[in-house]
mmCIF file of C-alpha atoms and ligand atoms in Angstrom:
data_model
loop_
_atom_site.group_PDB
_atom_site.id
_atom_site.type_symbol
_atom_site.label_atom_id
_atom_site.label_comp_id
_atom_site.label_asym_id
_atom_site.label_seq_id
_atom_site.Cartn_x
_atom_site.Cartn_y
_atom_site.Cartn_z
ATOM 1 C CA MET A 743 17.691 -4.427 21.580
ATOM 2 C CA GLY A 744 19.167 -2.585 18.869
ATOM 3 C CA ALA A 745 22.607 -1.345 20.149
ATOM 4 C CA VAL A 746 24.467 -4.654 18.660
ATOM 5 C CA LYS A 747 27.761 -4.497 17.050
ATOM 6 C CA ILE A 748 27.630 -5.530 13.486
ATOM 7 C CA PRO A 749 29.842 -8.580 13.002
ATOM 8 C CA SER A 750 32.006 -9.039 9.517
ATOM 9 C CA SER A 751 30.637 -11.281 7.058
ATOM 10 C CA SER A 752 31.732 -11.845 3.424
ATOM 11 C CA TYR A 753 28.446 -13.577 2.221
ATOM 12 C CA ALA A 754 24.754 -12.577 2.713
ATOM 13 C CA ILE A 755 21.461 -14.644 2.085
ATOM 14 C CA ILE A 756 18.350 -12.786 1.873
ATOM 15 C CA GLY A 757 15.519 -15.391 2.735
ATOM 16 C CA GLY A 758 12.305 -14.914 0.771
ATOM 17 C CA SER A 759 9.101 -16.938 0.341
ATOM 18 C CA SER A 760 10.627 -19.917 -0.508
ATOM 19 C CA THR A 761 12.388 -20.156 2.813
ATOM 20 C CA TYR A 762 9.896 -18.684 5.179
ATOM 21 C CA SER A 763 8.071 -21.852 6.583
ATOM 22 C CA ILE A 764 11.517 -23.363 7.882
ATOM 23 C CA ASN A 765 14.124 -22.365 10.418
ATOM 24 C CA PHE A 766 17.029 -21.521 7.664
ATOM 25 C CA PRO A 767 19.588 -22.827 7.916
ATOM 26 C CA GLU A 768 19.767 -25.056 10.952
ATOM 27 C CA ASP A 769 16.723 -27.284 9.232
ATOM 28 C CA ILE A 770 18.546 -27.627 6.308
ATOM 29 C CA ASN A 771 22.209 -28.462 6.900
ATOM 30 C CA ARG A 772 23.522 -30.016 9.845
ATOM 31 C CA TYR A 773 26.911 -28.846 9.001
ATOM 32 C CA VAL A 774 26.301 -25.324 9.203
ATOM 33 C CA LYS A 775 26.864 -23.698 12.438
ATOM 34 C CA VAL A 776 24.680 -20.838 14.023
ATOM 35 C CA LEU A 777 27.378 -18.423 15.463
ATOM 36 C CA GLU A 778 24.294 -15.665 16.688
ATOM 37 C CA LYS A 779 20.895 -15.180 16.226
ATOM 38 C CA ASP A 780 18.294 -12.214 16.872
ATOM 39 C CA LEU A 781 20.778 -9.624 15.822
ATOM 40 C CA VAL A 782 18.899 -6.290 15.819
ATOM 41 C CA PHE A 783 21.079 -3.600 14.616
ATOM 42 C CA ASN A 784 20.581 0.261 14.679
ATOM 43 C CA THR A 785 20.535 1.831 11.135
ATOM 44 C CA PRO A 786 20.263 5.331 10.134
ATOM 45 C CA TRP A 787 16.669 3.978 8.811
ATOM 46 C CA GLY A 788 15.605 2.575 12.109
ATOM 47 C CA GLU A 789 15.893 -0.895 13.614
ATOM 48 C CA SER A 790 16.959 -3.730 11.162
ATOM 49 C CA PRO A 791 15.138 -7.001 11.037
ATOM 50 C CA PRO A 792 16.387 -9.685 12.964
ATOM 51 C CA PHE A 793 19.669 -11.733 11.444
ATOM 52 C CA LYS A 794 21.231 -14.252 11.780
ATOM 53 C CA LEU A 795 25.137 -15.015 11.520
ATOM 54 C CA PHE A 796 26.214 -18.709 10.705
ATOM 55 C CA ALA A 797 29.545 -20.427 9.581
ATOM 56 C CA LEU A 798 29.564 -22.534 6.478
ATOM 57 C CA GLY A 799 32.943 -24.292 6.450
ATOM 58 C CA ASP A 800 35.099 -21.676 6.754
ATOM 59 C CA LYS A 801 32.609 -18.994 5.380
ATOM 60 C CA ARG A 802 30.477 -16.621 7.642
ATOM 61 C CA VAL A 803 27.273 -15.699 6.375
ATOM 62 C CA LEU A 804 24.563 -13.114 7.451
ATOM 63 C CA THR A 805 21.057 -14.173 6.869
ATOM 64 C CA LEU A 806 17.615 -12.854 7.348
ATOM 65 C CA LYS A 807 13.651 -13.245 6.413
ATOM 66 C CA MET A 808 12.643 -10.573 4.116
ATOM 67 C CA HIS A 809 9.255 -11.751 3.102
ATOM 68 C CA GLY A 810 6.563 -10.094 4.565
ATOM 69 C CA TRP A 811 6.037 -6.555 5.672
ATOM 70 C CA ARG A 812 6.668 -5.254 9.482
ATOM 71 C CA PRO A 813 4.313 -3.014 10.575
ATOM 72 C CA GLY A 814 5.400 0.948 10.236
ATOM 73 C CA VAL A 815 8.460 -0.007 8.452
ATOM 74 C CA ALA A 816 8.134 0.748 4.213
ATOM 75 C CA ARG A 817 9.774 -1.465 2.219
ATOM 76 C CA ALA A 818 12.351 0.727 1.008
ATOM 77 C CA ASP A 819 13.524 1.512 4.399
ATOM 78 C CA ALA A 820 13.509 -2.070 5.304
ATOM 79 C CA SER A 821 15.662 -2.892 2.305
ATOM 80 C CA ARG A 822 18.048 0.065 3.042
ATOM 81 C CA GLN A 823 18.531 -1.103 6.703
ATOM 82 C CA VAL A 824 19.312 -4.548 5.300
ATOM 83 C CA PHE A 825 21.965 -3.289 2.904
ATOM 84 C CA TRP A 826 23.299 -0.644 5.336
ATOM 85 C CA VAL A 827 24.194 -3.549 7.787
ATOM 86 C CA PHE A 828 25.551 -5.444 4.870
ATOM 87 C CA LYS A 829 28.232 -2.464 4.113
ATOM 88 C CA GLN A 830 29.109 -2.203 7.684
ATOM 89 C CA ALA A 831 29.848 -6.118 7.698
ATOM 90 C CA GLY A 832 32.014 -6.132 4.548
ATOM 91 C CA VAL A 833 29.656 -8.086 2.570
ATOM 92 C CA LYS A 834 31.092 -8.970 -1.008
ATOM 93 C CA LYS A 835 28.563 -11.699 -2.536
ATOM 94 C CA ILE A 836 24.965 -11.715 -1.858
ATOM 95 C CA ILE A 837 22.473 -14.495 -3.022
ATOM 96 C CA ALA A 838 18.580 -13.907 -2.799
ATOM 97 C CA GLU A 839 15.471 -16.344 -3.230
ATOM 98 C CA GLY A 840 11.903 -15.944 -3.433
ATOM 99 C CA GLY A 841 8.584 -16.861 -5.035
ATOM 100 C CA VAL A 842 7.395 -15.316 -8.275
ATOM 101 C CA GLY A 843 4.415 -15.474 -10.318
ATOM 102 C CA SER A 844 5.034 -16.428 -14.210
ATOM 103 C CA ILE A 845 4.181 -14.374 -16.904
ATOM 104 C CA ASN A 846 5.882 -16.422 -19.802
ATOM 105 C CA HIS A 847 3.247 -18.944 -20.612
ATOM 106 C CA LEU A 848 6.440 -21.492 -20.812
ATOM 107 C CA LEU A 849 6.651 -21.539 -17.225
ATOM 108 C CA LYS A 850 4.931 -23.184 -14.656
ATOM 109 C CA PRO A 851 4.931 -23.783 -10.954
ATOM 110 C CA ARG A 852 7.861 -25.248 -9.053
ATOM 111 C CA ASP A 853 10.145 -24.206 -12.181
ATOM 112 C CA LEU A 854 13.166 -22.998 -10.803
ATOM 113 C CA LEU A 855 14.592 -19.402 -12.484
ATOM 114 C CA VAL A 856 17.853 -17.529 -12.034
ATOM 115 C CA ALA A 857 16.952 -13.982 -13.777
ATOM 116 C CA THR A 858 19.467 -12.366 -15.608
ATOM 117 C CA ASP A 859 17.815 -8.743 -15.788
ATOM 118 C CA TYR A 860 14.772 -6.732 -14.139
ATOM 119 C CA LEU A 861 11.998 -4.336 -15.422
ATOM 120 C CA ASP A 862 11.189 -1.988 -12.556
ATOM 121 C CA PHE A 863 7.590 -1.166 -12.177
ATOM 122 C CA SER A 864 8.100 -0.091 -8.335
ATOM 123 C CA MET A 865 7.536 3.764 -7.275
ATOM 124 C CA ARG A 866 10.919 3.600 -5.076
ATOM 125 C CA LYS A 867 13.515 3.960 -7.892
ATOM 126 C CA ASP A 868 15.640 6.560 -5.855
ATOM 127 C CA VAL A 869 16.302 4.333 -3.054
ATOM 128 C CA SER A 870 19.927 4.477 -2.319
ATOM 129 C CA LEU A 871 22.333 4.527 0.959
ATOM 130 C CA ASP A 872 24.255 7.541 0.224
ATOM 131 C CA GLY A 873 24.219 8.434 -3.414
ATOM 132 C CA ALA A 874 27.840 8.595 -3.469
ATOM 133 C CA TYR A 875 28.234 6.291 -6.767
ATOM 134 C CA LEU A 876 27.090 6.382 -10.046
ATOM 135 C CA LEU A 877 25.647 2.960 -10.623
ATOM 136 C CA THR A 878 25.587 1.275 -14.115
ATOM 137 C CA MET A 879 23.045 -1.504 -14.586
ATOM 138 C CA ARG A 880 24.706 -3.215 -17.283
ATOM 139 C CA GLN A 881 24.990 -6.934 -16.212
ATOM 140 C CA PRO A 882 23.112 -6.311 -12.860
ATOM 141 C CA VAL A 883 23.515 -10.181 -11.919
ATOM 142 C CA CYS A 884 26.840 -11.602 -11.136
ATOM 143 C CA PRO A 885 27.425 -13.877 -14.178
ATOM 144 C CA LEU A 886 29.798 -16.277 -11.127
ATOM 145 C CA LEU A 887 27.263 -16.061 -8.528
ATOM 146 C CA ARG A 888 24.656 -16.880 -11.237
ATOM 147 C CA ASP A 889 26.605 -19.528 -12.391
ATOM 148 C CA LYS A 890 27.140 -21.223 -8.973
ATOM 149 C CA LEU A 891 22.670 -20.977 -8.640
ATOM 150 C CA VAL A 892 22.103 -22.874 -11.689
ATOM 151 C CA VAL A 893 24.681 -25.652 -10.956
ATOM 152 C CA ALA A 894 23.133 -26.164 -7.590
ATOM 153 C CA ALA A 895 19.744 -25.640 -8.534
ATOM 154 C CA GLU A 896 20.440 -28.657 -11.378
ATOM 155 C CA ASN A 897 21.713 -30.728 -8.615
ATOM 156 C CA HIS A 898 18.448 -30.373 -6.769
ATOM 157 C CA SER A 899 15.520 -29.797 -8.778
ATOM 158 C CA VAL A 900 12.909 -31.933 -9.322
ATOM 159 C CA GLY A 901 11.640 -29.807 -11.957
ATOM 160 C CA ARG A 902 13.121 -27.389 -14.800
ATOM 161 C CA VAL A 903 15.716 -24.454 -14.267
ATOM 162 C CA PHE A 904 16.226 -21.656 -16.367
ATOM 163 C CA ASP A 905 19.377 -20.166 -16.234
ATOM 164 C CA ARG A 906 18.118 -16.437 -17.583
ATOM 165 C CA GLY A 907 14.845 -14.892 -17.684
ATOM 166 C CA VAL A 908 13.498 -10.893 -16.828
ATOM 167 C CA TYR A 909 12.272 -10.401 -13.567
ATOM 168 C CA ALA A 910 9.253 -7.290 -13.436
ATOM 169 C CA VAL A 911 9.351 -6.010 -9.929
ATOM 170 C CA THR A 912 5.896 -4.352 -8.778
ATOM 171 C CA ASP A 913 5.377 -2.856 -5.306
ATOM 172 C CA GLY A 914 2.645 -5.097 -3.950
ATOM 173 C CA ARG A 915 1.357 -6.533 -1.977
ATOM 174 C CA HIS A 916 -1.617 -7.228 -3.891
ATOM 175 C CA PHE A 917 -0.958 -9.474 -7.042
ATOM 176 C CA GLU A 918 -1.119 -7.928 -10.499
ATOM 177 C CA SER A 919 -4.128 -7.367 -12.724
ATOM 178 C CA GLU A 920 -4.885 -9.244 -16.193
ATOM 179 C CA ALA A 921 -4.155 -6.100 -18.173
ATOM 180 C CA GLU A 922 -0.766 -5.110 -16.002
ATOM 181 C CA VAL A 923 0.285 -8.743 -16.612
ATOM 182 C CA GLN A 924 -0.191 -8.260 -20.455
ATOM 183 C CA MET A 925 1.783 -5.484 -20.704
ATOM 184 C CA MET A 926 4.548 -6.680 -18.814
ATOM 185 C CA SER A 927 4.401 -9.717 -21.152
ATOM 186 C CA ARG A 928 4.634 -7.544 -23.972
ATOM 187 C CA MET A 929 7.775 -5.553 -22.723
ATOM 188 C CA GLY A 930 9.387 -8.709 -22.113
ATOM 189 C CA ALA A 931 9.048 -9.844 -18.563
ATOM 190 C CA ASP A 932 9.135 -13.953 -17.804
ATOM 191 C CA ILE A 933 8.200 -13.445 -14.127
ATOM 192 C CA VAL A 934 6.909 -10.928 -11.560
ATOM 193 C CA GLY A 935 7.580 -10.341 -8.016
ATOM 194 C CA GLN A 936 8.602 -7.682 -5.473
ATOM 195 C CA SER A 937 12.151 -8.396 -4.271
ATOM 196 C CA MET A 938 14.886 -7.734 -7.152
ATOM 197 C CA CYS A 939 14.532 -3.958 -7.191
ATOM 198 C CA PRO A 940 16.094 -2.211 -4.896
ATOM 199 C CA GLU A 941 18.253 -4.989 -3.772
ATOM 200 C CA VAL A 942 20.016 -5.141 -7.086
ATOM 201 C CA TYR A 943 20.624 -1.406 -6.920
ATOM 202 C CA LEU A 944 21.679 -1.406 -3.314
ATOM 203 C CA ALA A 945 24.120 -4.483 -3.816
ATOM 204 C CA ARG A 946 25.969 -2.460 -6.492
ATOM 205 C CA GLU A 947 26.033 0.650 -4.493
ATOM 206 C CA ILE A 948 27.780 -1.727 -1.646
ATOM 207 C CA GLY A 949 29.929 -2.858 -4.327
ATOM 208 C CA ALA A 950 28.948 -6.438 -3.805
ATOM 209 C CA CYS A 951 27.866 -9.415 -6.464
ATOM 210 C CA TYR A 952 24.120 -9.962 -6.352
ATOM 211 C CA ALA A 953 22.346 -13.157 -7.804
ATOM 212 C CA ARG A 954 18.864 -14.486 -6.902
ATOM 213 C CA ILE A 955 17.025 -17.953 -7.457
ATOM 214 C CA ASP A 956 13.135 -17.902 -7.815
ATOM 215 C CA MET A 957 10.556 -20.563 -7.712
ATOM 216 C CA VAL A 958 7.542 -20.129 -9.782
ATOM 217 C CA VAL A 959 4.673 -20.354 -7.301
ATOM 218 C CA ASN A 960 1.601 -19.677 -9.593
ATOM 219 C CA TYR A 961 0.792 -18.261 -12.959
ATOM 220 C CA ALA A 962 0.096 -14.452 -13.168
ATOM 221 C CA GLU A 963 -3.628 -13.369 -13.778
ATOM 222 C CA GLY A 964 -4.504 -14.582 -17.522
ATOM 223 C CA VAL A 965 -1.527 -16.717 -18.170
ATOM 224 C CA VAL A 966 -2.354 -20.416 -19.061
ATOM 225 C CA GLN A 967 -5.044 -20.971 -16.183
ATOM 226 C CA GLN A 968 -6.357 -19.514 -13.258
ATOM 227 C CA TRP A 969 -4.087 -20.337 -10.154
ATOM 228 C CA GLU A 970 -5.155 -22.116 -6.988
ATOM 229 C CA HIS A 971 -4.170 -20.948 -3.669
ATOM 230 C CA ARG A 972 -4.026 -24.554 -2.890
ATOM 231 C CA GLU A 973 -1.108 -25.259 -4.775
ATOM 232 C CA LEU A 974 0.686 -22.064 -3.888
ATOM 233 C CA LYS A 975 0.195 -23.013 -0.052
ATOM 234 C CA ASP A 976 1.758 -26.413 -1.217
ATOM 235 C CA ILE A 977 4.609 -24.962 -2.918
ATOM 236 C CA PHE A 978 5.404 -22.276 0.342
ATOM 237 C CA TYR A 979 5.551 -25.337 2.833
ATOM 238 C CA ASN A 980 7.078 -28.238 0.542
ATOM 239 C CA GLU A 981 9.573 -26.776 -1.367
ATOM 240 C CA ALA A 982 11.413 -24.720 1.509
ATOM 241 C CA GLU A 983 13.917 -27.088 1.993
ATOM 242 C CA ARG A 984 15.227 -27.499 -1.781
ATOM 243 C CA ILE A 985 15.613 -23.955 -2.049
ATOM 244 C CA GLY A 986 17.510 -23.500 1.047
ATOM 245 C CA THR A 987 19.861 -26.186 0.192
ATOM 246 C CA ILE A 988 20.287 -24.510 -3.196
ATOM 247 C CA VAL A 989 21.321 -21.415 -1.936
ATOM 248 C CA LEU A 990 23.594 -22.659 0.498
ATOM 249 C CA GLU A 991 25.810 -25.105 -1.983
ATOM 250 C CA ALA A 992 25.740 -22.018 -4.172
ATOM 251 C CA ILE A 993 27.411 -19.939 -1.261
ATOM 252 C CA ALA A 994 29.618 -22.806 -0.085
ATOM 253 C CA GLU A 995 30.768 -22.594 -4.036
ATOM 254 C CA ALA A 996 31.097 -18.837 -4.184
ATOM 255 C CA ASP A 997 34.949 -17.101 -3.475
ATOM 256 C CA GLU A 998 34.562 -13.525 -1.989
ATOM 257 C CA ASP A 999 37.899 -12.591 -3.833
ATOM 258 C CA ASP A 1000 37.028 -13.503 -7.272
ATOM 259 C CA TRP A 1001 36.199 -10.393 -9.071
ATOM 260 C CA SER A 1002 36.706 -11.728 -12.519
ATOM 261 C CA CYS A 1003 32.874 -11.045 -13.071
ATOM 262 C CA GLY A 1004 33.626 -6.804 -13.362
ATOM 263 C CA CYS A 1005 30.550 -6.452 -11.179
ATOM 264 C CA ARG A 1006 32.741 -3.687 -9.216
ATOM 265 C CA GLU A 1007 33.683 -2.017 -11.947
ATOM 266 C CA LEU A 1008 30.113 -1.004 -12.937
ATOM 267 C CA ARG A 1009 30.035 1.260 -9.757
ATOM 268 C CA LYS A 1010 32.000 4.373 -10.669
ATOM 269 C CA GLU A 1011 32.333 8.043 -8.619
ATOM 270 C CA THR A 1012 29.500 10.066 -8.819
ATOM 271 C CA LEU A 1013 30.036 13.413 -10.984
ATOM 272 C CA LEU A 1014 27.510 15.280 -9.372
ATOM 273 C CA LYS A 1015 29.412 16.394 -5.996
HETATM 274 ZN ZN1 ZN B 1454 30.213 -10.374 -9.793
#
């Protein structure tokens, strides 16, 4: 294990809690063809989590499950391993998915939200691969990929789809306290989770476009009503197919050569040499 050559791929999907309970992508779409699986790569931060490479039409897509902690691997290192692999593979367009808590009291469980910005409350802001670039975090989410996700979500959602919102990032793995949720609400957050950062920084560093879709799986503490573990479990197991379908459809519609979004221009050469 570990000495595997990294295959080339222009697209990547980071699987989060919403597709964790299924075998992605095989369970979703009989037209996808898994080319390779259980791909573990050596990275400067240790062995990567296992990746799959699959074909979706004429596109090659790398995917992995990011949800959950591997014993002995810090979250920051896990993210570095994954984005280092993406960089070697030549990944240009990245879509991530996950489950979040709702801070905005207008949201409810099963709503889908395509975030447009973030507030980073994690303690790992210095996470980078080599620090060779100055990273502008204006427009952190690719508007083109975001549009594809919103259209796909509207095609397949039974609930509501929000095409904007602010994602507050915490370290976890515990959920937030009621006072923390109130603070984040006053600062402008709509949802809370543990994934968007450092992914959004690392995507910019490797010059890739990034967008994500999240399903509200519970109310944050002190918002609307106490959340129920039963409902959380229900969403975790029953909504995976829908999210998986949305993500595959968005990738199918994405164009690796379309840089009209301007994401790449937000990465500049560092002046600190
Ligand atoms: Zn872009």
